[in-house]
Amino acid sequence: MTEEVFHIPYGDHPSQFGVLRMPGVSGLSPVVITIHGGFWQSKYGLEENDPLDEDLTRRGYATWNIEYRRVGEDGGGWTGTFIDVIDAVNHLTQLEERFQLDLSRVVILGHSAGGHLALWLASRINNVQTDEIDSTLLVPIQSVISLAGVSDLRKMWDIHEEHGGVSHVASFIGGSPHEVSDRYRLASPIELLPLNVEQILIHGKLDRHVPVDLSVEYHRRAIEQGDKVRLVVLPEVEHFMIINPSSSAWKAVTDSLETSKGSSR
């Protein structure tokens, strides 16, 4: 199976592009949209996802690894980053026919800050938007897989404050929860529940970057509100092992994808 790789812009800014990997198979391909982490900062880019995308493409998925404007770039943060991820996903409608993409089988997979954006995107599916981000998601999402995702922006801000460091959340949103409370309400996945789409949360117990407690509490709250959500806590696993295809943790990700694929039939 020979994969093909395409670098495709979805906007005019240098960071508005995605890398599409196609499996060398005939027929329609299910799609995994991957969103990288790095606390939304410009010094971290989508190449972090290359190894996992290569692995998923070998397994028969088309992968759409999206870049977006981040903090430190013109237009990054609130609201540009949010608009970019919607535009990047919507761009698949323009690629669907040429690349034989099956847009009835689309999964969003995000790691860390990318997990935040993946869950946030899911909140746009069935809701009429009346906020500052006047963009509509055009692609139906079958499920979301959050890998060590920042599912609670207020809690993450608290954690950074407790440690006395710079709050990447505040840089991203444009202020603290006290200063721009409305933005946190509009941007934090835990405050947008229920999402009314299947969610799988995978988190390592040894994660020191994004504590597993965020996913545990998000899962509890989502279940309470009737969402279809599953939590997988991996012992002896830290933040980056979860996106390493050569690690033992990666099987939890591929198994979740297969389960999700099966549930669409």
Coordinates of N, CA, C and O in Angstrom, one line a residue, residues 37-153:
G37 N -1.1 19.5 19.2 CA -1.1 20.3 20.4 C 0.1 21.3 20.4 O 0.5 21.7 19.4
G38 N 0.5 21.6 21.7 CA 1.5 22.6 21.8 C 1.0 23.9 22.5 O 1.6 24.9 22.4
F39 N -0.1 23.7 23.3 CA -0.7 24.8 24.0 C -1.0 26.0 23.1 O -0.8 27.1 23.4
W40 N -1.4 25.7 21.8 CA -1.8 26.7 20.8 C -0.7 27.7 20.4 O -1.0 28.7 19.9
Q41 N 0.6 27.4 20.7 CA 1.7 28.3 20.5 C 2.3 28.0 19.1 O 2.4 26.9 18.7
S42 N 2.8 29.1 18.5 CA 3.3 29.0 17.1 C 4.6 28.2 17.0 O 4.9 27.8 15.9
K43 N 5.3 28.0 18.1 CA 6.6 27.3 18.0 C 6.3 25.8 17.8 O 7.3 25.0 17.6
Y44 N 5.1 25.3 18.0 CA 4.8 23.9 17.8 C 3.9 23.8 16.5 O 2.9 24.5 16.4
G45 N 4.3 22.8 15.7 CA 3.6 22.7 14.4 C 3.0 21.3 14.2 O 3.2 20.4 15.0
L46 N 2.4 21.1 13.0 CA 1.6 19.9 12.7 C 2.5 18.7 12.5 O 2.1 17.5 12.4
E47 N 3.9 18.9 12.3 CA 4.8 17.8 12.0 C 4.8 16.8 13.2 O 5.1 15.6 13.1
E48 N 4.3 17.2 14.4 CA 4.2 16.4 15.6 C 3.3 15.2 15.2 O 3.5 14.1 15.8
N49 N 2.3 15.4 14.3 CA 1.4 14.3 14.0 C 1.8 13.4 12.9 O 1.1 12.4 12.5
D50 N 2.9 13.7 12.2 CA 3.3 12.9 11.0 C 3.4 11.4 11.3 O 2.9 10.6 10.5
P51 N 4.1 11.0 12.4 CA 4.2 9.5 12.6 C 2.9 8.9 12.8 O 2.6 7.8 12.2
L52 N 1.9 9.5 13.5 CA 0.7 8.8 13.8 C -0.2 8.9 12.5 O -0.9 7.9 12.2
D53 N -0.1 9.9 11.7 CA -0.8 10.0 10.4 C -0.3 8.9 9.5 O -1.1 8.3 8.7
E54 N 1.0 8.7 9.4 CA 1.6 7.7 8.6 C 1.0 6.3 9.0 O 0.7 5.5 8.1
D55 N 1.0 6.1 10.3 CA 0.5 4.8 10.8 C -1.0 4.6 10.4 O -1.4 3.5 9.9
L56 N -1.8 5.7 10.6 CA -3.2 5.5 10.3 C -3.5 5.4 8.8 O -4.4 4.7 8.4
T57 N -2.7 6.0 8.0 CA -2.8 5.9 6.5 C -2.5 4.4 6.1 O -3.2 3.9 5.3
R58 N -1.5 3.8 6.7 CA -1.2 2.4 6.5 C -2.4 1.5 6.8 O -2.5 0.4 6.3
R59 N -3.2 2.0 7.8 CA -4.3 1.2 8.2 C -5.6 1.4 7.4 O -6.6 0.9 7.6
G60 N -5.4 2.3 6.3 CA -6.5 2.5 5.4 C -7.3 3.7 5.5 O -8.3 3.9 4.8
Y61 N -6.9 4.6 6.4 CA -7.6 5.9 6.6 C -6.9 7.0 5.8 O -5.7 7.0 5.7
A62 N -7.7 7.9 5.2 CA -7.2 9.1 4.7 C -7.0 10.0 5.9 O -7.9 10.1 6.8
T63 N -5.9 10.7 6.1 CA -5.6 11.6 7.2 C -5.5 13.1 6.7 O -4.8 13.3 5.7
W64 N -6.1 14.0 7.4 CA -6.1 15.4 7.1 C -5.5 16.1 8.3 O -6.2 16.3 9.3
N65 N -4.2 16.3 8.3 CA -3.4 16.9 9.4 C -3.4 18.4 9.2 O -2.8 19.0 8.3
I66 N -4.2 19.1 10.1 CA -4.4 20.5 9.9 C -3.5 21.4 10.7 O -3.2 21.2 11.9
E67 N -3.0 22.5 10.0 CA -2.3 23.5 10.7 C -3.3 24.7 10.9 O -4.3 24.8 10.2
Y68 N -2.9 25.6 11.8 CA -3.8 26.7 12.1 C -3.0 27.8 12.7 O -1.9 27.6 13.2
R69 N -3.5 29.1 12.6 CA -2.9 30.2 13.2 C -2.9 30.0 14.7 O -3.9 29.8 15.3
R70 N -1.7 30.2 15.3 CA -1.5 30.0 16.7 C -1.0 31.3 17.4 O -0.7 32.3 16.7
V71 N -1.0 31.3 18.7 CA -0.5 32.4 19.5 C 0.9 32.7 19.1 O 1.8 31.8 19.1
G72 N 1.2 34.0 18.8 CA 2.5 34.4 18.3 C 2.5 34.7 16.8 O 3.4 35.2 16.2
E73 N 1.4 34.4 16.1 CA 1.2 34.6 14.7 C 0.0 35.6 14.5 O -0.9 35.7 15.4
D74 N 0.1 36.4 13.5 CA -1.0 37.3 13.2 C -2.3 36.6 13.0 O -2.4 35.7 12.2
G75 N -3.3 37.0 13.8 CA -4.6 36.3 13.8 C -4.7 35.1 14.6 O -5.8 34.5 14.7
G76 N -3.7 34.7 15.3 CA -3.8 33.5 16.1 C -4.5 33.8 17.4 O -4.6 34.9 17.9
G77 N -5.0 32.7 18.1 CA -5.7 32.9 19.4 C -7.2 33.1 19.1 O -7.8 32.7 18.1
W78 N -7.8 33.9 20.0 CA -9.2 34.3 19.9 C -9.4 35.4 18.9 O -8.7 36.4 19.0
T79 N -10.1 35.2 17.8 CA -10.9 34.1 17.4 C -10.3 33.3 16.2 O -10.9 32.4 15.7
G80 N -9.2 33.8 15.7 CA -8.6 33.2 14.5 C -8.4 31.8 14.5 O -8.7 31.1 13.5
T81 N -7.8 31.2 15.6 CA -7.6 29.8 15.7 C -8.8 29.0 15.5 O -8.9 28.0 14.8
F82 N -9.9 29.4 16.1 CA -11.2 28.7 16.1 C -11.8 28.7 14.7 O -12.3 27.7 14.2
I83 N -11.7 29.9 14.0 CA -12.2 30.0 12.6 C -11.4 29.1 11.7 O -11.9 28.4 10.8
D84 N -10.1 29.1 11.9 CA -9.2 28.3 11.1 C -9.6 26.8 11.1 O -9.6 26.1 10.1
V85 N -9.8 26.2 12.3 CA -10.1 24.8 12.4 C -11.4 24.5 11.7 O -11.5 23.4 11.1
I86 N -12.4 25.4 11.8 CA -13.6 25.1 11.1 C -13.4 25.2 9.6 O -13.8 24.3 8.9
D87 N -12.7 26.2 9.2 CA -12.4 26.3 7.7 C -11.6 25.1 7.2 O -11.8 24.6 6.1
A88 N -10.7 24.6 8.0 CA -9.8 23.5 7.6 C -10.7 22.2 7.4 O -10.5 21.4 6.4
V89 N -11.6 22.0 8.3 CA -12.5 20.8 8.2 C -13.5 21.0 7.1 O -13.7 20.1 6.3
N90 N -14.0 22.2 6.9 CA -14.9 22.4 5.8 C -14.3 22.3 4.5 O -15.0 21.9 3.5
H91 N -13.0 22.5 4.4 CA -12.3 22.4 3.1 C -12.3 21.0 2.5 O -12.2 20.8 1.3
L92 N -12.6 20.0 3.4 CA -12.7 18.6 2.9 C -13.9 18.5 1.9 O -13.8 17.6 1.0
T93 N -14.9 19.4 2.0 CA -16.0 19.3 1.0 C -15.5 19.6 -0.4 O -16.0 19.2 -1.4
Q94 N -14.4 20.4 -0.5 CA -13.8 20.7 -1.8 C -12.8 19.6 -2.3 O -12.4 19.6 -3.5
L95 N -12.4 18.7 -1.4 CA -11.5 17.7 -1.7 C -12.1 16.3 -1.9 O -11.6 15.4 -2.4
E96 N -13.4 16.3 -1.4 CA -14.1 15.0 -1.4 C -14.1 14.2 -2.7 O -13.8 13.0 -2.7
E97 N -14.5 14.9 -3.8 CA -14.6 14.2 -5.0 C -13.3 13.8 -5.6 O -13.1 12.6 -6.0
R98 N -12.4 14.7 -5.6 CA -11.0 14.5 -6.2 C -10.3 13.3 -5.6 O -9.7 12.5 -6.2
F99 N -10.4 13.3 -4.2 CA -9.6 12.3 -3.5 C -10.5 11.1 -3.0 O -9.9 10.2 -2.3
Q100 N -11.7 11.0 -3.4 CA -12.6 9.9 -3.0 C -12.6 9.7 -1.5 O -12.3 8.7 -1.0
L101 N -13.0 10.8 -0.8 CA -13.1 10.8 0.6 C -14.5 10.5 1.0 O -15.5 10.9 0.4
D102 N -14.7 9.6 2.0 CA -16.0 9.3 2.5 C -16.3 10.2 3.7 O -16.0 10.0 4.8
L103 N -17.0 11.3 3.4 CA -17.3 12.3 4.4 C -18.5 11.9 5.3 O -18.9 12.6 6.2
S104 N -19.0 10.7 5.2 CA -20.0 10.1 6.1 C -19.2 9.4 7.2 O -19.8 9.0 8.2
R105 N -17.9 9.2 7.1 CA -17.1 8.5 8.1 C -15.9 9.4 8.4 O -14.8 9.2 8.0
V106 N -16.1 10.5 9.2 CA -15.1 11.4 9.6 C -14.9 11.4 11.1 O -15.9 11.6 11.8
V107 N -13.7 11.2 11.6 CA -13.4 11.2 13.0 C -12.4 12.3 13.2 O -11.5 12.5 12.4
I108 N -12.6 13.1 14.3 CA -11.6 14.1 14.6 C -10.7 13.6 15.8 O -11.3 13.2 16.8
L109 N -9.4 13.6 15.6 CA -8.5 13.2 16.6 C -7.6 14.3 17.0 O -6.9 14.8 16.1
G110 N -7.6 14.7 18.3 CA -6.7 15.8 18.7 C -5.9 15.5 19.9 O -6.4 14.8 20.8
H111 N -4.7 16.0 20.0 CA -3.8 15.8 21.1 C -3.6 17.0 21.9 O -3.3 18.1 21.3
S112 N -3.8 17.0 23.2 CA -3.5 18.1 24.1 C -4.4 19.4 23.7 O -5.6 19.3 23.8
A113 N -3.7 20.5 23.3 CA -4.5 21.6 22.9 C -5.3 21.3 21.6 O -6.4 21.8 21.4
G114 N -4.8 20.3 20.8 CA -5.6 19.8 19.7 C -6.8 19.0 20.1 O -7.8 19.0 19.4
G115 N -6.7 18.4 21.3 CA -7.9 17.7 21.9 C -8.9 18.7 22.3 O -10.1 18.5 22.1
H116 N -8.5 19.9 22.8 CA -9.4 21.0 23.1 C -10.2 21.4 21.8 O -11.4 21.5 21.8
L117 N -9.4 21.6 20.7 CA -10.0 22.1 19.5 C -10.9 21.0 18.9 O -11.9 21.4 18.3
A118 N -10.5 19.8 19.0 CA -11.4 18.7 18.5 C -12.7 18.6 19.2 O -13.8 18.6 18.6
L119 N -12.7 18.7 20.5 CA -14.0 18.7 21.3 C -14.8 20.0 21.0 O -16.0 19.9 20.9
W120 N -14.1 21.1 20.9 CA -14.8 22.3 20.6 C -15.5 22.3 19.2 O -16.6 22.7 19.1
L121 N -14.8 21.7 18.3 CA -15.4 21.5 16.9 C -16.7 20.7 17.0 O -17.6 21.0 16.3
A122 N -16.6 19.7 17.8 CA -17.8 18.8 18.0 C -19.0 19.6 18.5 O -20.2 19.4 18.1
S123 N -18.7 20.7 19.3 CA -19.8 21.5 19.8 C -20.5 22.3 18.8 O -21.6 22.8 19.0
R124 N -19.9 22.4 17.6 CA -20.4 23.3 16.5 C -21.4 22.5 15.6 O -22.0 23.1 14.7
I125 N -21.5 21.2 15.8 CA -22.2 20.3 14.8 C -23.7 20.6 14.8 O -24.2 20.9 13.7
N126 N -24.3 20.5 15.9 CA -25.8 20.5 15.9 C -26.3 21.8 16.5 O -27.5 21.9 16.8
N127 N -25.5 22.8 16.7 CA -25.9 24.0 17.4 C -26.0 25.2 16.4 O -25.2 25.4 15.5
V128 N -27.0 26.0 16.6 CA -27.1 27.3 15.9 C -26.2 28.3 16.5 O -26.2 28.5 17.8
Q129 N -25.2 28.9 15.8 CA -24.2 29.7 16.4 C -24.7 31.2 16.5 O -25.2 31.8 15.5
T130 N -24.5 31.7 17.7 CA -24.8 33.1 17.9 C -23.7 33.9 18.6 O -23.9 34.9 19.3
D131 N -22.4 33.4 18.4 CA -21.3 34.0 19.1 C -20.4 34.7 18.1 O -20.8 34.9 16.9
E132 N -19.3 35.1 18.5 CA -18.3 35.9 17.7 C -17.8 35.1 16.5 O -17.2 35.7 15.6
I133 N -17.8 33.8 16.7 CA -17.2 32.9 15.6 C -18.3 32.5 14.7 O -19.0 31.5 14.9
D134 N -18.6 33.4 13.7 CA -19.7 33.2 12.9 C -19.4 32.2 11.7 O -19.5 32.6 10.5
S135 N -19.0 31.0 12.1 CA -18.7 30.0 11.0 C -19.4 28.7 11.3 O -19.5 28.3 12.5
T136 N -19.9 28.1 10.3 CA -20.7 26.9 10.4 C -19.9 25.7 10.0 O -19.3 25.7 8.9
L137 N -20.0 24.7 10.8 CA -19.3 23.4 10.4 C -20.2 22.7 9.4 O -21.3 22.4 9.7
L138 N -19.6 22.4 8.2 CA -20.4 21.8 7.1 C -20.2 20.3 7.0 O -21.0 19.6 6.3
V139 N -19.2 19.7 7.7 CA -18.9 18.3 7.6 C -19.4 17.6 8.8 O -19.1 18.0 9.9
P140 N -20.3 16.6 8.6 CA -20.8 15.8 9.8 C -19.6 15.1 10.5 O -18.8 14.5 9.8
I141 N -19.6 15.1 11.8 CA -18.5 14.4 12.5 C -19.1 13.1 13.2 O -20.1 13.2 13.9
Q142 N -18.5 12.0 12.9 CA -19.0 10.7 13.4 C -18.6 10.6 14.9 O -19.4 10.2 15.7
S143 N -17.4 11.0 15.2 CA -16.9 10.9 16.6 C -15.7 11.7 16.8 O -15.0 12.1 15.8
V144 N -15.4 12.0 18.1 CA -14.2 12.8 18.4 C -13.3 11.9 19.4 O -13.9 11.4 20.3
I145 N -12.0 11.9 19.1 CA -11.1 11.2 20.0 C -10.2 12.3 20.6 O -9.4 12.9 19.9
S146 N -10.3 12.5 21.9 CA -9.4 13.4 22.6 C -8.3 12.7 23.3 O -8.5 11.9 24.2
L147 N -7.1 13.0 22.9 CA -5.9 12.4 23.5 C -5.3 13.4 24.5 O -4.7 14.4 24.0
A148 N -5.4 13.2 25.8 CA -4.9 14.1 26.8 C -5.4 15.5 26.5 O -4.6 16.5 26.5
G149 N -6.6 15.6 26.1 CA -7.2 16.9 25.7 C -7.4 17.9 26.8 O -7.7 17.5 28.0
V150 N -7.2 19.2 26.5 CA -7.5 20.3 27.4 C -9.0 20.5 27.4 O -9.5 21.4 26.7
S151 N -9.7 19.8 28.1 CA -11.2 19.8 28.0 C -11.8 20.9 28.9 O -13.0 21.2 28.7
D152 N -11.0 21.5 29.8 CA -11.6 22.5 30.7 C -10.6 23.7 30.8 O -9.5 23.6 31.4
L153 N -10.8 24.8 30.1 CA -9.9 25.9 30.0 C -9.7 26.6 31.3 O -8.6 27.0 31.7

